[in-house]
JSON list of C-alpha atoms in Angstrom, two decimals:
[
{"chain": "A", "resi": 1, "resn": "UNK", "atom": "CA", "xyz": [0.00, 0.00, 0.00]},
{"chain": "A", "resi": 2, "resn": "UNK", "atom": "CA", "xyz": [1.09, 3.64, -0.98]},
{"chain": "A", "resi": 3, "resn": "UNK", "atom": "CA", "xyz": [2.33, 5.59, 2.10]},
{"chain": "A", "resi": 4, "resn": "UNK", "atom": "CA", "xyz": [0.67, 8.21, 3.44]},
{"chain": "A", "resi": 5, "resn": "UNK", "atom": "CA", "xyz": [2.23, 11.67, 3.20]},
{"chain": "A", "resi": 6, "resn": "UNK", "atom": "CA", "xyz": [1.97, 15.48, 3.64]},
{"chain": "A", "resi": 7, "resn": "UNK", "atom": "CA", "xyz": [1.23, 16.18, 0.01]},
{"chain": "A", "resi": 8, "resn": "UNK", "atom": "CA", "xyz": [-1.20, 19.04, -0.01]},
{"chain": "A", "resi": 9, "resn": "UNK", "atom": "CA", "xyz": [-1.75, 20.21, -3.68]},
{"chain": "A", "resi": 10, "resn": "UNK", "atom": "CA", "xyz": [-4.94, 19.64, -5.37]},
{"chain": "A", "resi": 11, "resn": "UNK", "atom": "CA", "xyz": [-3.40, 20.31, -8.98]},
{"chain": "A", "resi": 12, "resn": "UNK", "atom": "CA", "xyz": [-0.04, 20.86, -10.25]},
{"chain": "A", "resi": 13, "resn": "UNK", "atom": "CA", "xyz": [-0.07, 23.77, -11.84]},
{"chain": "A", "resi": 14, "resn": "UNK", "atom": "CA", "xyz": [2.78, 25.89, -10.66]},
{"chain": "A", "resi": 15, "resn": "UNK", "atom": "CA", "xyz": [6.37, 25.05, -9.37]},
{"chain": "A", "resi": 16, "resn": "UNK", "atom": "CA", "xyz": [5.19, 28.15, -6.41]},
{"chain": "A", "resi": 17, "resn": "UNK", "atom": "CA", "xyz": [2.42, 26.47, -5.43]},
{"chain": "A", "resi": 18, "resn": "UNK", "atom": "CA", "xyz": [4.70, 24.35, -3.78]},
{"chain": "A", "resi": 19, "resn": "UNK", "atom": "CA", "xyz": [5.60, 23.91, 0.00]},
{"chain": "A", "resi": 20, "resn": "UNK", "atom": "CA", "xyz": [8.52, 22.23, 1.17]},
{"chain": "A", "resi": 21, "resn": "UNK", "atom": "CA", "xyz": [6.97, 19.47, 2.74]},
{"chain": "A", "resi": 22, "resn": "UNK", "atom": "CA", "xyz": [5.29, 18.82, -0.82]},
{"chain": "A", "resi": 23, "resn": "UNK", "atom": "CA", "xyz": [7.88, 18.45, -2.92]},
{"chain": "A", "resi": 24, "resn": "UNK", "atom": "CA", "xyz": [9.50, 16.00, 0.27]},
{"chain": "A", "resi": 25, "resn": "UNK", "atom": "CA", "xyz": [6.18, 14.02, -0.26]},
{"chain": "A", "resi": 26, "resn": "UNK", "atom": "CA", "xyz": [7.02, 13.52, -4.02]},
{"chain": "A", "resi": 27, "resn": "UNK", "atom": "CA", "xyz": [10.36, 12.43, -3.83]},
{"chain": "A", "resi": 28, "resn": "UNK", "atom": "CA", "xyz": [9.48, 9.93, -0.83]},
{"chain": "A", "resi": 29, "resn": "UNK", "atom": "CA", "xyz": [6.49, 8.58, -2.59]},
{"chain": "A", "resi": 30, "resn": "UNK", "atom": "CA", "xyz": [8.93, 8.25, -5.95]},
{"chain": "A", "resi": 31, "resn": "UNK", "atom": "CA", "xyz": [11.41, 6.58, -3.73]},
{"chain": "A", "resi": 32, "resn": "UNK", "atom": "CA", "xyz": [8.88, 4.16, -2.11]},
{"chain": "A", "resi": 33, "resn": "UNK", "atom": "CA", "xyz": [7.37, 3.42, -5.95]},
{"chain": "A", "resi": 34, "resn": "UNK", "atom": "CA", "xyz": [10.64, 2.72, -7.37]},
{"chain": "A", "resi": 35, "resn": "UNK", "atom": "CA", "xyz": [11.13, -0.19, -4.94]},
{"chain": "A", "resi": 36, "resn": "UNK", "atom": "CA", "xyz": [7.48, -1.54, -5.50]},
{"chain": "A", "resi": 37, "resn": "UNK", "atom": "CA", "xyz": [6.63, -4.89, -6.92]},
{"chain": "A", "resi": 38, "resn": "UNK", "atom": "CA", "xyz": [5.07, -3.93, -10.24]},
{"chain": "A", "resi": 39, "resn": "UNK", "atom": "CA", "xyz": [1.56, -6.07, -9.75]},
{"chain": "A", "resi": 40, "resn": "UNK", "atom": "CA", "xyz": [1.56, -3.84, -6.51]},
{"chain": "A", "resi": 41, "resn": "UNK", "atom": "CA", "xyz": [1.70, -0.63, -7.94]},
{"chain": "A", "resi": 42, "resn": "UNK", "atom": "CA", "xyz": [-0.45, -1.65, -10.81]},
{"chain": "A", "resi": 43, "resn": "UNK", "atom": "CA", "xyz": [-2.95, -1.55, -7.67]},
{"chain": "A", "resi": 44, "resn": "UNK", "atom": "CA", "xyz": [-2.84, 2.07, -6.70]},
{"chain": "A", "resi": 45, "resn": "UNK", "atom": "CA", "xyz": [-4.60, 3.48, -9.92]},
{"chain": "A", "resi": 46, "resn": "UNK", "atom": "CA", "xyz": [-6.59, 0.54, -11.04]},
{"chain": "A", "resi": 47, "resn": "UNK", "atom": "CA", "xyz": [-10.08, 1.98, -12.14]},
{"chain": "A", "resi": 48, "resn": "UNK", "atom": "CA", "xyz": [-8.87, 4.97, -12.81]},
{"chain": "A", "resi": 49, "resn": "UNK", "atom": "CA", "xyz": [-8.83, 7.25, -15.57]},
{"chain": "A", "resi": 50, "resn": "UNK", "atom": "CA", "xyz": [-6.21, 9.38, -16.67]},
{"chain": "A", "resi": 51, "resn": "UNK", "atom": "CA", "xyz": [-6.47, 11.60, -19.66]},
{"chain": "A", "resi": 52, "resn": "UNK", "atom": "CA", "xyz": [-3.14, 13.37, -21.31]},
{"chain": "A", "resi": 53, "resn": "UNK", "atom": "CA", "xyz": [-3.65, 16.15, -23.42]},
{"chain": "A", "resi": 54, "resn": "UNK", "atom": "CA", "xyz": [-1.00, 17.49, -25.73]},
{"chain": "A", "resi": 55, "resn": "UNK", "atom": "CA", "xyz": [-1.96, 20.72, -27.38]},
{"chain": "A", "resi": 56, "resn": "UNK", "atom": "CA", "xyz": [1.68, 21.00, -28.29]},
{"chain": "A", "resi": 57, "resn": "UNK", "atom": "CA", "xyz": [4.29, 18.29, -29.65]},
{"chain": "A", "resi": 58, "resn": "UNK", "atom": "CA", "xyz": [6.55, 15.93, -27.25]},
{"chain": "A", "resi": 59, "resn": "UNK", "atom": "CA", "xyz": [7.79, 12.73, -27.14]},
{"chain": "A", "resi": 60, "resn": "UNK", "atom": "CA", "xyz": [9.39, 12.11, -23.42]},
{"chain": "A", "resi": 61, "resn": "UNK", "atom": "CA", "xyz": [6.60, 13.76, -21.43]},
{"chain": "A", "resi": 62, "resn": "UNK", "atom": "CA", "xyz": [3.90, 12.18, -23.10]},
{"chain": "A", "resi": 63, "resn": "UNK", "atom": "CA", "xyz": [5.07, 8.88, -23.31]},
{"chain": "A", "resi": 64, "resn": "UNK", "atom": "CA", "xyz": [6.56, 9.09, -19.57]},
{"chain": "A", "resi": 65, "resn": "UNK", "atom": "CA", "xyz": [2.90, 9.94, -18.46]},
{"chain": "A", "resi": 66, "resn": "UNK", "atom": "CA", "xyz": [1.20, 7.06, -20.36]},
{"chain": "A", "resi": 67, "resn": "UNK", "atom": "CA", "xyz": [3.57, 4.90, -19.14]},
{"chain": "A", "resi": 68, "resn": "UNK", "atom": "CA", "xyz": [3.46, 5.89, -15.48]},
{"chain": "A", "resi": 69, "resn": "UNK", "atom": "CA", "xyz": [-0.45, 5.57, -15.41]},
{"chain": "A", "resi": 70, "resn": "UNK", "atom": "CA", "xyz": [-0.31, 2.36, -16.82]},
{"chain": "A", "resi": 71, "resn": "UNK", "atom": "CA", "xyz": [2.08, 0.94, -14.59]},
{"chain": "A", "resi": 72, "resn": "UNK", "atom": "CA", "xyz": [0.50, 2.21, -12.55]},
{"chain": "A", "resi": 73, "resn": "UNK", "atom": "CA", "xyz": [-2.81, 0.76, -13.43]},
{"chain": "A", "resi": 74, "resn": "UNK", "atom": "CA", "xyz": [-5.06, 3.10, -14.98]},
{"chain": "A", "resi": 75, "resn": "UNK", "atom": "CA", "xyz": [-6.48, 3.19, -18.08]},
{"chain": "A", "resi": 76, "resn": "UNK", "atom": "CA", "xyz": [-5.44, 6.21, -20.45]},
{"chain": "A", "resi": 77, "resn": "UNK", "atom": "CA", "xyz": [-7.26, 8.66, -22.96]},
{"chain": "A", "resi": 78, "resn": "UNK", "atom": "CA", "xyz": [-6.24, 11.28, -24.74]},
{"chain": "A", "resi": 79, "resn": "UNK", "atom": "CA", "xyz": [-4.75, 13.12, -27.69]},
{"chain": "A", "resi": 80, "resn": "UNK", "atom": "CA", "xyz": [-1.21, 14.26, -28.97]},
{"chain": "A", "resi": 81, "resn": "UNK", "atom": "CA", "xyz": [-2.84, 16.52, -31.77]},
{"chain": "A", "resi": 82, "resn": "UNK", "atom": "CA", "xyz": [-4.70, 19.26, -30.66]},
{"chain": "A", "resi": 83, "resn": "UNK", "atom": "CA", "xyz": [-6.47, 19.23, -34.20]},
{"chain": "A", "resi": 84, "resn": "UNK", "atom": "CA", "xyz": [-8.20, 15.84, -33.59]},
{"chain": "A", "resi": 85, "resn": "UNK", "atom": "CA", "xyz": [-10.15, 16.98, -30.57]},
{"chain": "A", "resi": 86, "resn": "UNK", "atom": "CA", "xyz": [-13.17, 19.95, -30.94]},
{"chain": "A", "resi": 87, "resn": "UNK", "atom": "CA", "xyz": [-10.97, 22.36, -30.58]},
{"chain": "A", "resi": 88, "resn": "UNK", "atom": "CA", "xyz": [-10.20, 22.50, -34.19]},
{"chain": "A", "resi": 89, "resn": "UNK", "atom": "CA", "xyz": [-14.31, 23.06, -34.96]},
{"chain": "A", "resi": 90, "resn": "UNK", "atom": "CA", "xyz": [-13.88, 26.35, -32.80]},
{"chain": "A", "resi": 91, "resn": "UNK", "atom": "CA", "xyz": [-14.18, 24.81, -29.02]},
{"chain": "A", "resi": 92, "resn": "UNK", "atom": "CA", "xyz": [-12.37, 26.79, -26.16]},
{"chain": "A", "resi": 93, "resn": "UNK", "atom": "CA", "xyz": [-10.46, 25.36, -23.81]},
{"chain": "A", "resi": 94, "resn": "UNK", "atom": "CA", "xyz": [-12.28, 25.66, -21.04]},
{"chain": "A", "resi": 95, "resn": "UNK", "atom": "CA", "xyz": [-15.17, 23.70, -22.73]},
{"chain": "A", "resi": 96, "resn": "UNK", "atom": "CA", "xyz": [-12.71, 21.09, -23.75]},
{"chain": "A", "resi": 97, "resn": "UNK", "atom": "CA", "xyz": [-11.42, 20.43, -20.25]},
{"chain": "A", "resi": 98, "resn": "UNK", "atom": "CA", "xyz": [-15.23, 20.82, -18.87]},
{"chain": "A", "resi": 99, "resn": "UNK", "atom": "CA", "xyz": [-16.07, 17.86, -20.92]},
{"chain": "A", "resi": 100, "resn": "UNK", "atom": "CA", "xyz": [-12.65, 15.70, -20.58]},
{"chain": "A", "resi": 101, "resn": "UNK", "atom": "CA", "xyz": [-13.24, 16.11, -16.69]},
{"chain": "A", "resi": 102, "resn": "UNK", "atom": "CA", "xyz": [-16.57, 14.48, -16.68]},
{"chain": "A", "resi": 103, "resn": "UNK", "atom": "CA", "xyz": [-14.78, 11.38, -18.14]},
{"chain": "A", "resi": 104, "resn": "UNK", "atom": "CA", "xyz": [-11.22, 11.42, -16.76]},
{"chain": "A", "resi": 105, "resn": "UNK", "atom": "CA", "xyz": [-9.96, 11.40, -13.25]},
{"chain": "A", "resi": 106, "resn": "UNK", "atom": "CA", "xyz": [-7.19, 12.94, -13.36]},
{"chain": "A", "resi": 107, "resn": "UNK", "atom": "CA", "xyz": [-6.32, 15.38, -16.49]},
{"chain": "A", "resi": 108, "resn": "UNK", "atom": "CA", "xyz": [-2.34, 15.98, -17.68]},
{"chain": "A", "resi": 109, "resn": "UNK", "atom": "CA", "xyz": [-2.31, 18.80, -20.30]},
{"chain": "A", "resi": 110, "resn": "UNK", "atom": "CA", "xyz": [0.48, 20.42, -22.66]},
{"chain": "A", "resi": 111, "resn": "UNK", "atom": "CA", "xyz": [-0.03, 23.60, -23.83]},
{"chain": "A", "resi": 112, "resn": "UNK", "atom": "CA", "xyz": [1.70, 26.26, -25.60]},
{"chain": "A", "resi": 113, "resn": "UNK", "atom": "CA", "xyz": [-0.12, 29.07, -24.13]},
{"chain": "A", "resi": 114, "resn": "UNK", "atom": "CA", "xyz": [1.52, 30.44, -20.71]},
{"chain": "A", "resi": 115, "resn": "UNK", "atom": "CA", "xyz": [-1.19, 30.29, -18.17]},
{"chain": "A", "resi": 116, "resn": "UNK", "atom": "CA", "xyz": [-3.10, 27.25, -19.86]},
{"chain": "A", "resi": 117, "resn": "UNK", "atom": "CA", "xyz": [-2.58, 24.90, -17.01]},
{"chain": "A", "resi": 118, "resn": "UNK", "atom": "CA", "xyz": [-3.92, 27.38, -14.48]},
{"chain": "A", "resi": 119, "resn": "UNK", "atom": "CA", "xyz": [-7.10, 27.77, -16.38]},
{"chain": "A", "resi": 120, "resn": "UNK", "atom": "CA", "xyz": [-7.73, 24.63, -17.27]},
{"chain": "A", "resi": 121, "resn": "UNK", "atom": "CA", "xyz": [-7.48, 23.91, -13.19]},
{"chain": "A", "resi": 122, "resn": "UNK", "atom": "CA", "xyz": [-9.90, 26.57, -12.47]},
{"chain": "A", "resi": 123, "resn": "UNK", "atom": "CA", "xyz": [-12.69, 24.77, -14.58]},
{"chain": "A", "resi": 124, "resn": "UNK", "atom": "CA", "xyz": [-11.61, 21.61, -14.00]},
{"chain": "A", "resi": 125, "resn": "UNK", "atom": "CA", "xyz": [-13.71, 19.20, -11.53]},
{"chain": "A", "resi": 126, "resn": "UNK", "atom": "CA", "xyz": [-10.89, 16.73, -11.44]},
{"chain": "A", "resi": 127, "resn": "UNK", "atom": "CA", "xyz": [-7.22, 17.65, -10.85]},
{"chain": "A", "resi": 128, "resn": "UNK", "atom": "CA", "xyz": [-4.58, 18.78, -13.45]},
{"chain": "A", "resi": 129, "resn": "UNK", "atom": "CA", "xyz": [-1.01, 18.08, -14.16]},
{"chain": "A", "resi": 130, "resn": "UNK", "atom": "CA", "xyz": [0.73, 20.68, -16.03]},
{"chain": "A", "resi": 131, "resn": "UNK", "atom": "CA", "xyz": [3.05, 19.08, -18.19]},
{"chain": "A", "resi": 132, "resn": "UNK", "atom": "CA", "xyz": [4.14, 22.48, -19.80]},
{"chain": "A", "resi": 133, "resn": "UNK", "atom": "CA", "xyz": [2.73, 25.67, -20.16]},
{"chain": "A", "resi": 134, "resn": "UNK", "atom": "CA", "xyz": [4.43, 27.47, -22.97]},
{"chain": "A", "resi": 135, "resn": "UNK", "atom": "CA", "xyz": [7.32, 28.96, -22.09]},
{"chain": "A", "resi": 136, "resn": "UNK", "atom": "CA", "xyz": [5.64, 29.46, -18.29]},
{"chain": "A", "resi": 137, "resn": "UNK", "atom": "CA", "xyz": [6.41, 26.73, -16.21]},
{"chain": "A", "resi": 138, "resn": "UNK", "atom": "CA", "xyz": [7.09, 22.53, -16.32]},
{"chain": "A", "resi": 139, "resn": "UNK", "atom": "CA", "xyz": [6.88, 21.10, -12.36]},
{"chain": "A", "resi": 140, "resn": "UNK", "atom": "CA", "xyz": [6.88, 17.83, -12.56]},
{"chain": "A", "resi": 141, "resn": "UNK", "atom": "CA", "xyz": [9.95, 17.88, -14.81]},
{"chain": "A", "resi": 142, "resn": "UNK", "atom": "CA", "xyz": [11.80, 19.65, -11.82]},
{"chain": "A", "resi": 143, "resn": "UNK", "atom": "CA", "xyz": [10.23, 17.06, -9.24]},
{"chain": "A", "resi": 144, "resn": "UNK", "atom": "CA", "xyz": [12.18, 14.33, -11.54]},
{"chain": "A", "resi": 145, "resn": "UNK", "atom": "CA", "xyz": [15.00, 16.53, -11.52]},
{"chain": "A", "resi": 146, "resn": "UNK", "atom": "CA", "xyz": [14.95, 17.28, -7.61]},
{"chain": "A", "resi": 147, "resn": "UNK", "atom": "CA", "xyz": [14.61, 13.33, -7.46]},
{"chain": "A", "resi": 148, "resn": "UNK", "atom": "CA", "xyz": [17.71, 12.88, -9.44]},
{"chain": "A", "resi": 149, "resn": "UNK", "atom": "CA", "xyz": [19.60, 15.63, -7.55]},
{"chain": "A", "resi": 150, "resn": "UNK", "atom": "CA", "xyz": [18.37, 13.71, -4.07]},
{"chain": "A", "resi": 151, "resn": "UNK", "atom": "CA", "xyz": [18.77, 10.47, -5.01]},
{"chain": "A", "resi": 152, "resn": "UNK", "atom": "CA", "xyz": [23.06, 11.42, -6.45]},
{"chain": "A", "resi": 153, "resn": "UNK", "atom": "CA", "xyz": [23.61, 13.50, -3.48]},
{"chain": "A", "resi": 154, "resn": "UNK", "atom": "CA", "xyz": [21.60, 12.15, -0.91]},
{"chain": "A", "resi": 155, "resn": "UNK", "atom": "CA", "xyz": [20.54, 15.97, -0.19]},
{"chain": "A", "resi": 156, "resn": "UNK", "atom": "CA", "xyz": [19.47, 18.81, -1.78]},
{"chain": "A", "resi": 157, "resn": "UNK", "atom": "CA", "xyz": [20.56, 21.45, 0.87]},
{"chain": "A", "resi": 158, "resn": "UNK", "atom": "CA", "xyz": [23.75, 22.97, 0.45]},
{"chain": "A", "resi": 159, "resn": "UNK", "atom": "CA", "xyz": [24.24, 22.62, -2.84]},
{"chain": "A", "resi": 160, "resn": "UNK", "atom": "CA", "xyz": [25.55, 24.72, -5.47]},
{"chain": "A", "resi": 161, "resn": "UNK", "atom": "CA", "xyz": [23.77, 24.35, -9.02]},
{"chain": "A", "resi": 162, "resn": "UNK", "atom": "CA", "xyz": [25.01, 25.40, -12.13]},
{"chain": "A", "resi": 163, "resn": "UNK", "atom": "CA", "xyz": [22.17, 26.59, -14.53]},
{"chain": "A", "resi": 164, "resn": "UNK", "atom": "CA", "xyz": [22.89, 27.73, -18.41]},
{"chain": "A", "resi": 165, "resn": "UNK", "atom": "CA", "xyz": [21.81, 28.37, -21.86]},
{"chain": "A", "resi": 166, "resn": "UNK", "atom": "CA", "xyz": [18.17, 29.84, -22.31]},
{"chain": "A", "resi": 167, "resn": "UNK", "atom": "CA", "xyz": [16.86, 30.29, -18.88]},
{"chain": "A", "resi": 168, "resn": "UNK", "atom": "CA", "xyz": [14.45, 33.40, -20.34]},
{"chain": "A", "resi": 169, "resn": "UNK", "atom": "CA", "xyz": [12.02, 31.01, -22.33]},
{"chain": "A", "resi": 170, "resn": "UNK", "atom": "CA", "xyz": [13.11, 27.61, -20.55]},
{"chain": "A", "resi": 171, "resn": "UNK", "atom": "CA", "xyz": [9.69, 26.65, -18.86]},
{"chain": "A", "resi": 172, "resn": "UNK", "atom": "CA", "xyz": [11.98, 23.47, -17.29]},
{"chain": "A", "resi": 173, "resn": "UNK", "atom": "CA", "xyz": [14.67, 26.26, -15.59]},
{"chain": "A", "resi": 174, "resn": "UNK", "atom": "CA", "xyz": [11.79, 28.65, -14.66]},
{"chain": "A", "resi": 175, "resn": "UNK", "atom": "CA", "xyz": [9.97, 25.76, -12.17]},
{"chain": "A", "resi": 176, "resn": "UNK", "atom": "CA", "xyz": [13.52, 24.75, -11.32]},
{"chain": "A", "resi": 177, "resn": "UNK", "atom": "CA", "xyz": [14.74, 27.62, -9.82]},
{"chain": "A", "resi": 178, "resn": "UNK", "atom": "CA", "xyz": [11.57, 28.29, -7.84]},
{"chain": "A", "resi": 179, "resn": "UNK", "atom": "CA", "xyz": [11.34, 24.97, -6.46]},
{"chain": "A", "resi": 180, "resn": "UNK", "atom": "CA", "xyz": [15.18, 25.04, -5.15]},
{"chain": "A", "resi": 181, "resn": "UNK", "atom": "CA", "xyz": [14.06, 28.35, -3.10]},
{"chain": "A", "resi": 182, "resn": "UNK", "atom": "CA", "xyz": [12.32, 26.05, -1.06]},
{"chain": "A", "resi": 183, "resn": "UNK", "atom": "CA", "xyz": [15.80, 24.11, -0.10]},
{"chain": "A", "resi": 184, "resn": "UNK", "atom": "CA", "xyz": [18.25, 25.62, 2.87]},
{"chain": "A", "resi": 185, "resn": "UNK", "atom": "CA", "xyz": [21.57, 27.40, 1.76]},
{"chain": "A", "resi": 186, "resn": "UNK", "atom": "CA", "xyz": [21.22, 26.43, -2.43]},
{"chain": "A", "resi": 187, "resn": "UNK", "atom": "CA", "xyz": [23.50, 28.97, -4.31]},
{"chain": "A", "resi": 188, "resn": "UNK", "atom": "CA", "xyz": [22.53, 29.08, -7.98]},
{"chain": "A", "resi": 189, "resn": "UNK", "atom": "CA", "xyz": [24.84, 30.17, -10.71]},
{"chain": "A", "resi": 190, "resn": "UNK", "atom": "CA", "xyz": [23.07, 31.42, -13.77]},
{"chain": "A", "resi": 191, "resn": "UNK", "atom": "CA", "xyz": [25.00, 31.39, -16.80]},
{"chain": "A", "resi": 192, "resn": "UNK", "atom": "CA", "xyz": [23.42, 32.74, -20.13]},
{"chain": "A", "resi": 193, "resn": "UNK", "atom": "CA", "xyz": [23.46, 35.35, -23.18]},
{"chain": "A", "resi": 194, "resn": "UNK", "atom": "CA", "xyz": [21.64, 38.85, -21.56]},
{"chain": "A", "resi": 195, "resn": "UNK", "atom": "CA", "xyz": [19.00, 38.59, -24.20]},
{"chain": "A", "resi": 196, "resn": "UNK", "atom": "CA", "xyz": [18.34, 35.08, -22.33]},
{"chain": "A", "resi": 197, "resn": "UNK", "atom": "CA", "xyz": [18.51, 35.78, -19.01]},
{"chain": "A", "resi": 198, "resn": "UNK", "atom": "CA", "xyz": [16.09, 34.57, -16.32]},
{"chain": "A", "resi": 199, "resn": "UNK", "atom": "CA", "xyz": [13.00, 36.65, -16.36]},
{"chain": "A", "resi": 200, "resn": "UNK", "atom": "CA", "xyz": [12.79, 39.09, -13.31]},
{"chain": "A", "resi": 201, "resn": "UNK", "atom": "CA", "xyz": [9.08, 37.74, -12.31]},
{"chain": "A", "resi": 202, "resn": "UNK", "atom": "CA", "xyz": [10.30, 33.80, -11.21]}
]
């Protein structure tokens, strides 16, 4: 059985919506489910739905989510093209996830518009994974990253973390660097052109 933790968050929308003691609950519930007996874990979501929307193109994410779910043991819906759903006859997105919620449990959406995710939360009767929000914001990629980090280290504290390249429209680095705010004595070097430097509002 899955244990219990201090995880708070209804959606995942943000890498700021986080508290410490969430992103603690992740990485000890990853730890835990990486050492589970695969007919156990197939358990934990059985019945379930999970629906994964991709309004823009990937590869890792979407396949990493369909395969999580699964092994997880839910069954999964979806799209990867935007222009096979109603949205292409003219439907908004809030109507899309209205409708997707009455059928899915749990939604995971891609979307190249920067505050998509947080909508689509807002109308949403079932909670939502951002997997991406244009160039906005990608959490559970840093949650896998923070897991990494932990899991080489043994700690997150203390550490100093080299970040470079395009950190201005890197949705990955954005939720990164917020996150590690939440971690005790973390320096941060930031290493990138000026025209691509982090954006003064994360």
């Amino acid at each position: 059985m899955c244990p219990k933790n201090n995880f708070s968050l209804s959606d995942v929308v943000s890498a700021s919506d986080f508290s410490r003691k969430d992103v603690e609950a992740v990485l000890s519930t990853a730890s835990w489910l990486e050492k589970e007996d695969i007919k156990e874990k197939k358990k934990i979501l059985h019945g379930f739905v999970v629906a994964t929307l991709f309004f823009e193109p990937s590869t890792r994410t979407k396949l990493s989510f369909d395969t999580a779910a699964q092994n997880l043991g839910a069954s999964v819906i979806g799209f990867a093209d935007a222009n096979v759903s109603s949205i292409k006859k003219g439907e908004s997105l809030a109507d899309t996830i209205r409708v997707v919620s009455d059928y899915a449990d749990i939604i995971v959406m891609r979307h190249y518009i920067e505050g998509a995710a947080r909508l689509a939360a807002d109308v949403s009767k079932r909670p939502v994974i951002n997997a991406g929000d244009g160039a906005n914001q990608h959490p559970t990629q840093t949650l896998l990253d923070l897991y990494t980090i932990n899991k080489v280290f043994g700690h997150i504290d203390g550490l100093t973390i080299g970040l470079f390249g395009d950190l201005r429209y890197g949705r990955t680095v954005h939720s990164l660097v917020q996150m590690l705010t939440l971690f005790d004595d973390v320096k941060l070097k930031l290493i990138s052109p000026e025209t691509l430097s982090l954006p003064d509002n994360v």
